[in-house]
Amino acid sequence: MANPLDRMRKLNSRLRCVANGDSNVNAVRAQQNGAVRLKPAAQKLKVPDIVSLTTDDSVKQLKREIDAIARGPKQKDLPKDVEVSVFVLLNRESAKSPDLVTRRNGRVGTATVSIADLQKLDSDPVVQSIELAETLRAPDPQIGANTPSQPSADRYVLYNSGTVGVAGKNRTIDDIGKNVLIGIIDVGGIDFAHEDFMDDAGNSRIIRIWDQGGDAFDPPQLAVSEGKASKAQSRGSEITAEHIAFALKEAKAARVSPYDLAPQSQQIRGSHATHVASIAAGRSGLCKRAKIAAVLLSLPDADNDRRKSFYDTTCLVDGLAYLFALAEADKDIEAISINISLGTNGGAHDGSELLSRWIDASMTEPGRSICVAAGNSGQDALEFEGDTGIWSGRVHSSGRIPAAALRRDLEWLVVGNGVEDVSENELEIWYSAQDEFDVELFTPNGIRIGPVSPGQRVENLLLADRTVVSIYNVLSDPKNGDNRISIYLSPYMGEPIVGITAGGWKVQLTGKVVRNGAYDAWIERDDPCTPRDRWQAAPLAA
């Protein structure tokens, strides 16, 4: 029996890689991929141990065991017990939303479906393409060695003095932010009792917190303003202004912290959400009189929690809809400005990605602004001795193939723990629709895979070292019409798990038809799957 995936044409490459795995494979994948979740019945699936490739005396025996690992049986049915978060691109704005789409904005919708249900979405004539949402990762700012001096007690005075011209009128700086809602989509919890967020009466200006991973209070019930209400909207815990006021008033008498009376699922000291909110709306920040609302995304560390949770870019969409609904429900709010401190590195970086389209469609309404982190990457030099940020920071390369039959090489360094990498690695290369490139992949051991020509693909190729390779050379991506090459390196997710071989992988591009020749390439940062190691994707070098 043929793999049912072979009859499906609208799934993007990342989603095909997930759908190509059975329930056991995706039980492993769900531990590090935020857009993959196991249904309750499948959460009992055993996750195999990770084989640790070492250089001790047991390596020969270990190699014999790895050599004995064989490919499993060909998949005949798509799993029903594995769910994925996806974006759906419809072929026209007037099209009726498919039943499985739970939220929609313009031509873009989101859905949470089993892998088996992808067949239903794929067969719907109004669906143009289906894309797996991207995994979100917490910001990882580096802490400097210098200790800052204690701020002065009157530090707010200078920042709250003077006037500024707004809409042709002079307003005191002290009034900036009135009638504005500052929305924060972030992680780590938010310090609603911090003095930076208090008004003159001693009340917190933080009026609402949607803790997507919390369970202390009921989930939010606000109707959303864009598209159909999402089933995902009713998850988590909503901390209201009343909850916050009660916690501030009663904490001292009860001899507890206010955070004990209004708890959040994450309460990290000096959290990123608190830091960002202070810049945007603290007493010494930009909008010192603004109301503040926060959406806290849950990025779980525990393996068991990761298998049950979604922490992907559709969570940002839910957060945006929630904050917009808050602003519309408050008659005193004239404008809303939202900061999103999480970003990814995937896509063409030209605004055509479906999350970018969603944000663009949201911005057609007046009185809105949105600021999004640009992937939290980009570092290309050591900042201090032992700095590891360079490995996750150098994610982009670009170049040009001058003419047909000429070649360009990209070095793709996979670091892991120095021997193997048990997380999945992804490389995307985008180039003009005027051109056609062949692509070849060379392993650190010199094994050649390809060439893969435009319109061709290699799926789930099991190498001798048990790295699993998939290569897709796609003509005319439905989002922007450009051509795209996607390469995925996956660990062997069987019994036992075997990581990707660390070292220098080489990607070779050969011009087949060249009229423009320019290309851009990005790697997506790895997600460490255990706290004991920092498995990181490594830099690209042209």
Coordinates of C-alpha atoms in Angstrom, one line a residue:
M1 CA 0.0 0.0 0.0
A2 CA 1.3 3.4 -0.9
N3 CA 2.0 6.1 1.7
P4 CA -1.2 8.3 1.7
L5 CA 1.2 11.3 2.0
D6 CA 2.1 10.7 -1.7
R7 CA -1.3 11.8 -2.8
M8 CA -1.1 15.1 -0.9
R9 CA 0.3 18.2 -2.7
K10 CA -0.4 21.2 -0.4
L11 CA 1.8 20.4 2.6
N12 CA 5.0 22.3 3.0
S13 CA 8.3 20.5 3.4
R14 CA 8.5 20.9 7.2
L15 CA 5.0 19.4 7.6
R16 CA 5.8 16.5 5.2
C17 CA 8.8 15.6 7.4
V18 CA 6.5 15.4 10.4
A19 CA 3.7 13.5 8.6
N20 CA 6.3 11.0 7.3
G21 CA 6.8 9.7 10.8
D22 CA 4.6 7.3 12.7
S23 CA 3.4 7.8 16.3
N24 CA 6.6 6.5 17.8
V25 CA 8.8 8.8 15.8
N26 CA 6.6 11.8 16.6
A27 CA 6.6 10.8 20.3
V28 CA 10.3 11.7 20.1
R29 CA 9.9 14.7 17.9
A30 CA 7.2 16.2 20.1
Q31 CA 9.8 16.7 22.9
Q32 CA 11.5 19.4 20.9
N33 CA 9.1 20.5 18.2
G34 CA 6.5 23.0 19.6
A35 CA 4.0 22.5 16.8
V36 CA 3.7 18.7 17.4
R37 CA 1.7 17.3 20.3
L38 CA 0.6 13.8 21.4
K39 CA -3.0 13.1 22.2
P40 CA -3.6 11.7 25.7
A41 CA -3.7 8.1 24.6
A42 CA -0.3 8.5 22.8
Q43 CA 1.4 10.2 25.7
K44 CA 2.0 6.8 27.2
L45 CA 4.3 5.9 24.3
K46 CA 7.8 5.0 25.5
V47 CA 10.6 7.4 24.4
P48 CA 13.8 5.4 23.7
D49 CA 17.0 6.2 25.3
I50 CA 19.5 8.4 23.5
V51 CA 22.6 6.6 22.4
S52 CA 25.7 8.6 23.4
L53 CA 28.5 8.3 20.9
T54 CA 31.7 8.4 22.9
T55 CA 35.4 7.9 22.3
D56 CA 35.9 5.3 25.1
D57 CA 36.5 1.6 24.7
S58 CA 32.9 0.8 24.1
V59 CA 32.7 2.7 20.8
K60 CA 33.3 -0.3 18.6
Q61 CA 30.5 -2.3 20.3
L62 CA 28.3 0.8 20.1
K63 CA 29.0 1.1 16.4
R64 CA 28.1 -2.5 15.8
E65 CA 24.8 -1.9 17.5
I66 CA 24.1 1.2 15.4
D67 CA 25.0 -0.7 12.2
A68 CA 22.3 -3.2 13.1
I69 CA 19.6 -0.6 13.2
A70 CA 17.4 -1.0 10.1
R71 CA 14.6 1.2 8.6
G72 CA 11.2 0.5 10.0
P73 CA 8.3 -0.6 7.8
K74 CA 6.9 1.8 5.3
Q75 CA 4.1 4.0 6.7
K76 CA 0.6 2.9 5.4
D77 CA -1.6 5.1 7.5
L78 CA -1.2 8.6 8.9
P79 CA -1.3 8.7 12.7
K80 CA -4.5 9.8 14.4
D81 CA -3.0 10.3 17.8
V82 CA -0.5 13.0 16.9
E83 CA -1.7 16.6 16.5
V84 CA 0.0 19.5 14.7
S85 CA -0.5 23.3 14.7
V86 CA -0.7 24.6 11.2
F87 CA -1.2 27.7 9.1
V88 CA -3.6 27.4 6.2
L89 CA -3.4 29.7 3.1
L90 CA -6.8 30.0 1.3
N91 CA -6.9 30.7 -2.4
R92 CA -9.1 33.8 -2.0
E93 CA -10.3 36.1 0.7
S94 CA -14.0 35.4 0.0
A95 CA -13.6 31.7 0.4
K96 CA -15.5 30.0 3.2
S97 CA -13.3 28.8 6.1
P98 CA -12.9 25.0 6.1
D99 CA -14.4 23.3 9.2
L100 CA -11.0 22.5 10.7
V101 CA -9.8 26.1 10.6
T102 CA -10.4 27.6 14.1
R103 CA -9.2 31.2 13.5
R104 CA -8.8 33.3 10.4
N105 CA -7.5 36.7 9.3
G106 CA -7.8 37.5 5.6
R107 CA -6.6 34.5 3.5
V108 CA -4.7 33.0 6.4
G109 CA -6.2 30.6 9.0
T110 CA -4.9 28.4 11.8
A111 CA -5.9 24.9 12.8
T112 CA -5.0 22.2 15.2
V113 CA -5.5 18.8 13.6
S114 CA -4.4 15.2 13.7
I115 CA -1.9 14.2 11.1
A116 CA -4.6 12.0 9.6
D117 CA -6.9 15.0 9.2
L118 CA -4.4 16.7 7.0
Q119 CA -5.9 14.7 4.2
K120 CA -9.2 16.5 4.6
L121 CA -7.6 19.9 4.6
D122 CA -5.4 19.0 1.6
S123 CA -8.5 17.9 -0.4
D124 CA -10.4 21.1 0.2
P125 CA -10.5 23.1 -3.0
V126 CA -10.2 26.5 -1.2
V127 CA -7.0 25.5 0.5
Q128 CA -3.8 26.6 -1.4
S129 CA -1.2 25.4 1.0
I130 CA -0.7 24.1 4.6
E131 CA 2.3 24.9 6.7
L132 CA 3.6 23.6 10.0
A133 CA 3.8 26.4 12.6
E134 CA 7.3 27.2 13.8
T135 CA 8.7 26.3 17.2
L136 CA 9.1 29.3 19.6
R137 CA 12.1 29.6 21.8
A138 CA 12.7 31.8 24.8
P139 CA 15.0 34.9 24.4
D140 CA 18.4 34.0 25.7
P141 CA 20.1 37.4 26.5
Q142 CA 23.7 37.3 27.6
I143 CA 24.5 38.6 31.0
G144 CA 27.5 40.9 31.1
A145 CA 30.3 40.7 33.7
N146 CA 29.8 44.3 34.9
T147 CA 27.6 45.0 37.8
P148 CA 25.4 48.2 37.4
S149 CA 25.3 50.8 40.0
Q150 CA 22.3 51.3 42.2
P151 CA 19.8 53.7 40.6
S152 CA 19.0 56.9 42.4
A153 CA 15.8 57.3 44.4
D154 CA 14.6 60.3 42.3
R155 CA 15.5 58.7 38.9
Y156 CA 11.9 59.1 37.6
V157 CA 11.9 62.9 38.0
L158 CA 14.1 63.7 35.0
Y159 CA 12.2 61.3 32.7
N160 CA 8.8 62.7 33.7
S161 CA 9.6 66.4 33.1
G162 CA 9.1 68.6 30.2
T163 CA 6.7 68.7 27.2
V164 CA 6.5 67.0 23.8
G165 CA 4.5 67.8 20.6
V166 CA 1.8 65.3 19.9
A167 CA -0.6 65.9 16.9
G168 CA 0.3 69.6 16.9
K169 CA -0.3 70.1 20.6
N170 CA 2.1 70.2 23.5
R171 CA 1.6 67.6 26.1
T172 CA 3.6 67.0 29.2
I173 CA 5.8 63.9 29.1
D174 CA 4.2 62.8 32.3
D175 CA 0.9 62.3 30.4
I176 CA 2.4 60.2 27.5
G177 CA 0.6 56.9 27.2
K178 CA -2.9 57.9 28.5
N179 CA -5.6 56.1 26.5
V180 CA -3.0 53.6 25.2
L181 CA -2.8 49.9 25.9
I182 CA 0.7 48.4 25.7
G183 CA 0.5 44.7 24.9
I184 CA 3.4 42.4 25.8
I185 CA 3.7 38.9 24.3
D186 CA 6.6 37.3 26.1
V187 CA 7.8 34.6 28.6
G188 CA 9.0 34.2 32.2
G189 CA 6.1 35.8 34.0
I190 CA 5.5 39.5 34.6
D191 CA 6.0 41.4 37.9
F192 CA 2.6 43.1 38.2
A193 CA 3.5 44.4 41.7
H194 CA 6.7 46.2 40.6
E195 CA 6.8 49.9 41.4
D196 CA 7.6 50.7 37.8
F197 CA 4.0 49.7 36.9
M198 CA 2.1 51.6 39.7
D199 CA -0.1 54.6 39.1
D200 CA -0.3 57.6 41.5
A201 CA -2.9 55.8 43.6
G202 CA -0.7 52.8 44.1
N203 CA -2.7 50.5 41.7
S204 CA -1.0 48.4 39.1
R205 CA -1.4 49.6 35.6
I206 CA -1.2 45.9 34.5
I207 CA -4.9 45.2 33.9
R208 CA -4.9 41.7 32.4
I209 CA -2.5 38.7 32.1
W210 CA -3.3 35.7 29.9
D211 CA -1.0 33.0 31.2
Q212 CA -1.3 30.4 28.4
G213 CA 0.4 27.7 30.6
G214 CA -1.3 28.6 33.8
D215 CA -4.2 27.0 35.7
A216 CA -4.7 29.3 38.7
F217 CA -7.8 31.0 37.3
D218 CA -10.3 30.4 34.6
P219 CA -9.2 30.8 31.0
P220 CA -10.2 34.0 29.1
Q221 CA -13.7 34.2 27.7
L222 CA -13.4 37.4 25.6
A223 CA -14.9 37.0 22.1
V224 CA -12.2 37.6 19.5
S225 CA -12.6 40.3 16.8
E226 CA -10.8 38.6 13.9
G227 CA -12.4 35.5 12.4
K228 CA -14.0 32.7 14.3
A229 CA -13.3 32.2 18.0
S230 CA -10.5 29.8 18.5
K231 CA -10.8 26.7 20.6
A232 CA -7.3 27.3 21.8
Q233 CA -8.6 30.6 23.3
S234 CA -10.1 28.8 26.2
R235 CA -6.8 27.4 27.6
G236 CA -4.6 28.7 30.3
S237 CA -5.3 31.2 33.1
E238 CA -6.5 34.8 32.9
I239 CA -5.4 37.1 35.8
T240 CA -7.7 40.1 35.8
A241 CA -7.3 43.6 37.3
E242 CA -9.5 42.4 40.2
H243 CA -7.2 39.5 40.9
I244 CA -4.2 41.8 40.9
A245 CA -5.9 44.4 43.1
F246 CA -6.9 41.7 45.6
A247 CA -3.3 40.3 45.7
L248 CA -1.8 43.7 46.2
K249 CA -4.2 44.6 49.0
E250 CA -4.3 41.3 50.9
A251 CA -0.7 40.1 50.6
K252 CA 0.7 42.1 53.5
A253 CA -2.0 41.1 55.9
A254 CA -1.7 37.5 54.9
R255 CA 2.1 37.7 55.2
V256 CA 2.6 36.2 51.7
S257 CA 3.8 37.5 48.4
P258 CA 1.2 39.0 46.0
Y259 CA 2.3 36.4 43.5
D260 CA 1.1 33.7 45.9
L261 CA -2.4 35.2 45.6
A262 CA -2.3 35.7 41.9
P263 CA 0.2 33.0 40.7
Q264 CA 1.6 32.6 37.2
S265 CA 2.9 29.4 35.7
Q266 CA 6.4 31.0 35.3
Q267 CA 7.7 33.5 37.8
I268 CA 11.3 34.1 36.9
R269 CA 13.1 36.9 38.7
G270 CA 14.0 39.6 36.3
S271 CA 11.9 38.0 33.6
H272 CA 12.2 39.1 30.0
A273 CA 8.5 40.1 30.0
T274 CA 9.0 42.4 33.0
H275 CA 12.1 43.9 31.4
V276 CA 10.4 44.7 28.1
A277 CA 7.2 46.0 29.7
S278 CA 9.3 48.4 31.8
I279 CA 11.0 49.8 28.7
A280 CA 7.7 50.3 26.9
A281 CA 5.5 51.4 29.8
G282 CA 7.4 51.7 33.0
R283 CA 7.5 55.0 35.0
S284 CA 10.8 55.7 33.3
G285 CA 9.8 54.1 30.1
L286 CA 8.1 55.5 27.0
C287 CA 4.4 55.3 27.8
K288 CA 4.4 55.9 31.5
R289 CA 0.7 56.4 31.9
A290 CA -0.4 53.5 29.6
K291 CA -2.4 50.5 30.7
I292 CA -0.5 47.2 30.2
A293 CA -1.7 43.7 29.3
A294 CA 0.5 40.6 28.9
V295 CA 0.2 37.3 27.1
L296 CA 2.7 34.8 28.6
L297 CA 3.6 31.9 26.4
S298 CA 4.4 28.6 27.9
L299 CA 7.7 27.2 26.8
P300 CA 8.0 24.0 28.9
D301 CA 11.3 22.5 29.8
A302 CA 10.1 19.1 31.1
D303 CA 10.0 16.4 28.4
N304 CA 6.6 15.1 29.5
D305 CA 5.1 18.6 29.4
R306 CA 6.6 19.2 26.0
R307 CA 4.9 16.2 24.5
K308 CA 1.5 17.5 25.7
S309 CA 2.0 21.2 24.8
F310 CA 2.0 23.5 21.8
Y311 CA 4.5 26.3 21.9
D312 CA 4.6 27.6 18.3
T313 CA 3.8 30.6 16.2
T314 CA 0.0 30.0 16.3
C315 CA 0.3 30.9 20.0
L316 CA 1.3 34.4 18.9
V317 CA -1.8 34.7 16.7
D318 CA -4.0 33.8 19.7
G319 CA -2.2 36.4 21.8
L320 CA -2.7 39.1 19.2
A321 CA -6.4 38.4 18.9
Y322 CA -6.7 38.5 22.7
L323 CA -5.0 41.8 23.1
F324 CA -6.9 43.4 20.2
A325 CA -10.2 42.2 21.8
L326 CA -9.1 43.8 25.1
A327 CA -8.5 47.2 23.4
E328 CA -11.8 47.1 21.6
A329 CA -13.7 46.3 24.8
D330 CA -12.2 49.2 26.7
K331 CA -13.8 52.5 25.6
D332 CA -11.0 54.5 27.1
I333 CA -8.4 52.9 24.8
E334 CA -7.7 54.9 21.7
A335 CA -4.6 52.9 20.5
I336 CA -2.8 49.7 21.2
S337 CA 0.9 48.9 20.7
I338 CA 2.1 45.3 21.0
N339 CA 5.6 44.0 21.5
I340 CA 6.4 40.4 20.6
S341 CA 9.8 39.3 21.9
L342 CA 10.0 36.0 20.2
G343 CA 11.0 35.3 16.6
T344 CA 12.1 32.5 14.3
N345 CA 14.7 32.3 11.5
G346 CA 12.6 30.3 8.9
G347 CA 11.0 31.6 5.8
A348 CA 12.0 33.9 2.9
H349 CA 12.3 37.0 5.1
D350 CA 10.4 39.1 2.6
G351 CA 7.1 39.5 4.5
S352 CA 5.4 36.6 2.7
E353 CA 5.4 34.2 5.6
L354 CA 1.9 33.4 6.8
L355 CA 2.5 34.8 10.3
S356 CA 3.7 38.0 8.7
R357 CA 0.6 38.1 6.5
W358 CA -1.5 37.7 9.6
I359 CA 0.2 40.6 11.2
D360 CA -0.1 42.8 8.1
A361 CA -3.8 42.1 7.9
S362 CA -4.2 43.0 11.5
M363 CA -2.5 46.3 10.9
T364 CA -5.2 47.5 8.4
E365 CA -7.2 48.7 11.4
P366 CA -6.3 52.2 12.7
G367 CA -4.7 52.7 16.1
R368 CA -2.5 49.7 16.1
S369 CA 1.2 49.0 16.1
I370 CA 3.2 45.8 16.4
C371 CA 6.9 45.3 17.0
V372 CA 8.3 41.8 16.5
A373 CA 11.7 40.4 17.4
A374 CA 13.8 39.6 14.3
G375 CA 14.7 36.0 15.4
N376 CA 16.9 36.8 18.3
S377 CA 19.9 35.9 16.2
G378 CA 22.6 37.7 14.2
Q379 CA 25.7 37.6 16.4
D380 CA 28.7 36.9 14.1
A381 CA 31.7 37.5 16.5
L382 CA 32.8 36.5 20.0
E383 CA 31.7 39.0 22.6
F384 CA 33.8 37.4 25.4
E385 CA 35.9 34.4 26.0
G386 CA 33.8 31.2 25.9
D387 CA 30.9 33.0 24.3
T388 CA 28.7 30.4 22.6
G389 CA 26.2 32.9 21.2
I390 CA 28.0 32.9 17.9
W391 CA 26.9 29.3 17.1
S392 CA 23.2 30.2 17.3
G393 CA 23.7 33.8 16.0
R394 CA 25.2 33.2 12.6
V395 CA 22.2 31.9 10.7
H396 CA 22.3 33.6 7.3
S397 CA 24.4 33.4 4.2
S398 CA 23.9 34.8 0.7
G399 CA 25.6 34.8 -2.7
R400 CA 25.2 34.6 -6.4
I401 CA 25.8 31.9 -9.1
P402 CA 27.0 34.0 -12.1
A403 CA 26.1 31.5 -14.8
A404 CA 24.8 28.0 -15.6
A405 CA 27.1 25.1 -14.7
L406 CA 28.9 27.2 -12.1
R407 CA 28.8 26.2 -8.4
R408 CA 28.7 27.7 -5.0
D409 CA 29.3 25.9 -1.7
L410 CA 27.7 26.5 1.7
E411 CA 29.3 25.1 4.9
W412 CA 26.7 23.9 7.4
L413 CA 28.4 23.2 10.7
V414 CA 26.5 21.0 13.1
V415 CA 27.9 21.3 16.6
G416 CA 25.7 19.4 19.0
N417 CA 27.9 18.1 21.9
G418 CA 30.9 17.8 19.5
V419 CA 30.1 14.3 18.4
E420 CA 26.3 14.2 17.7
D421 CA 23.2 16.4 17.7
V422 CA 20.0 14.8 18.8
S423 CA 17.8 17.8 17.7
E424 CA 16.6 18.3 14.1
N425 CA 18.4 20.8 11.9
E426 CA 16.9 22.7 9.0
L427 CA 18.4 24.8 6.2
E428 CA 16.3 26.8 3.7
I429 CA 17.7 28.4 0.5
W430 CA 15.5 30.8 -1.4
Y431 CA 16.3 32.0 -5.0
S432 CA 14.6 33.6 -7.9
A433 CA 11.8 31.9 -10.0
Q434 CA 13.9 32.9 -13.0
D435 CA 16.6 30.4 -12.0
E436 CA 16.9 26.6 -11.5
F437 CA 19.6 25.2 -9.2
D438 CA 20.6 21.6 -8.6
V439 CA 21.5 20.8 -5.0
E440 CA 23.9 18.2 -3.5
L441 CA 24.6 17.5 0.2
F442 CA 27.9 16.1 1.4
T443 CA 28.2 14.5 4.9
P444 CA 31.2 15.2 7.2
N445 CA 32.4 11.8 6.0
G446 CA 32.3 12.8 2.4
I447 CA 29.2 10.9 1.4
R448 CA 27.4 12.6 -1.5
I449 CA 23.6 12.9 -1.7
G450 CA 22.1 14.1 -4.9
P451 CA 22.0 16.0 -7.1
V452 CA 18.4 16.9 -6.4
S453 CA 17.0 18.9 -9.3
P454 CA 14.1 21.4 -9.2
G455 CA 10.8 19.7 -8.7
Q456 CA 12.5 16.6 -7.1
R457 CA 12.8 15.5 -3.5
V458 CA 14.6 13.0 -1.3
E459 CA 12.6 11.9 1.7
N460 CA 13.7 10.1 4.9
L461 CA 17.0 8.8 3.5
L462 CA 18.7 6.7 6.2
L463 CA 22.5 7.1 6.1
A464 CA 25.0 4.6 7.4
D465 CA 25.5 6.7 10.5
R466 CA 21.7 6.7 11.0
T467 CA 21.2 10.4 10.2
V468 CA 17.9 10.8 8.4
V469 CA 18.1 13.3 5.4
S470 CA 15.3 14.9 3.5
I471 CA 15.8 17.4 0.6
Y472 CA 13.1 19.3 -1.2
N473 CA 13.8 21.4 -4.3
V474 CA 10.6 23.3 -4.8
L475 CA 9.6 25.4 -7.8
S476 CA 7.4 28.4 -7.2
D477 CA 6.6 28.4 -3.5
P478 CA 2.9 29.3 -3.1
K479 CA 3.6 32.2 -0.7
N480 CA 5.8 34.4 -2.9
G481 CA 6.5 32.5 -6.2
D482 CA 10.2 32.1 -5.5
N483 CA 12.0 28.8 -5.7
R484 CA 13.0 27.1 -2.4
I485 CA 15.4 24.3 -1.4
S486 CA 14.7 22.8 2.1
I487 CA 17.2 20.4 3.7
Y488 CA 16.4 18.6 7.0
L489 CA 18.8 16.6 9.1
S490 CA 17.0 14.4 11.6
P491 CA 18.3 12.0 14.3
Y492 CA 17.2 8.4 14.0
M493 CA 14.1 8.5 16.2
G494 CA 13.8 4.7 16.7
E495 CA 15.1 2.3 19.4
P496 CA 17.6 3.6 20.4
I497 CA 17.7 7.3 19.3
V498 CA 20.9 8.1 17.4
G499 CA 21.9 11.7 16.9
I500 CA 23.0 13.5 13.7
T501 CA 26.8 13.3 13.1
A502 CA 28.4 16.5 14.2
G503 CA 30.8 18.3 11.9
G504 CA 31.0 20.2 8.6
W505 CA 28.2 19.3 6.2
K506 CA 28.5 20.9 2.8
V507 CA 25.7 22.1 0.5
Q508 CA 26.7 22.5 -3.1
L509 CA 24.5 24.6 -5.5
T510 CA 24.9 24.2 -9.3
G511 CA 23.3 26.6 -11.7
K512 CA 21.1 24.8 -14.2
V513 CA 19.2 27.8 -15.5
V514 CA 20.6 31.2 -14.4
R515 CA 19.2 34.6 -15.2
N516 CA 19.5 36.2 -11.8
G517 CA 21.6 33.8 -9.7
A518 CA 21.2 35.4 -6.3
Y519 CA 20.2 33.3 -3.3
D520 CA 19.7 33.6 0.5
A521 CA 20.1 30.8 3.0
W522 CA 19.0 30.5 6.6
I523 CA 19.3 27.9 9.3
E524 CA 16.8 27.5 12.1
R525 CA 18.3 27.4 15.6
D526 CA 18.1 24.1 17.4
D527 CA 16.0 23.6 20.4
P528 CA 18.0 21.9 23.2
C529 CA 16.1 18.8 24.2
T530 CA 17.8 18.2 27.6
P531 CA 19.2 20.8 30.1
R532 CA 22.5 19.0 30.4
D533 CA 23.8 19.9 26.9
R534 CA 23.5 23.0 24.7
W535 CA 22.9 21.4 21.4
Q536 CA 23.1 24.3 18.9
A537 CA 22.9 24.6 15.1
A538 CA 26.1 26.1 13.8
P539 CA 27.0 29.0 11.5
L540 CA 26.5 29.1 7.8
A541 CA 29.5 30.3 5.8
A542 CA 29.3 31.0 2.1

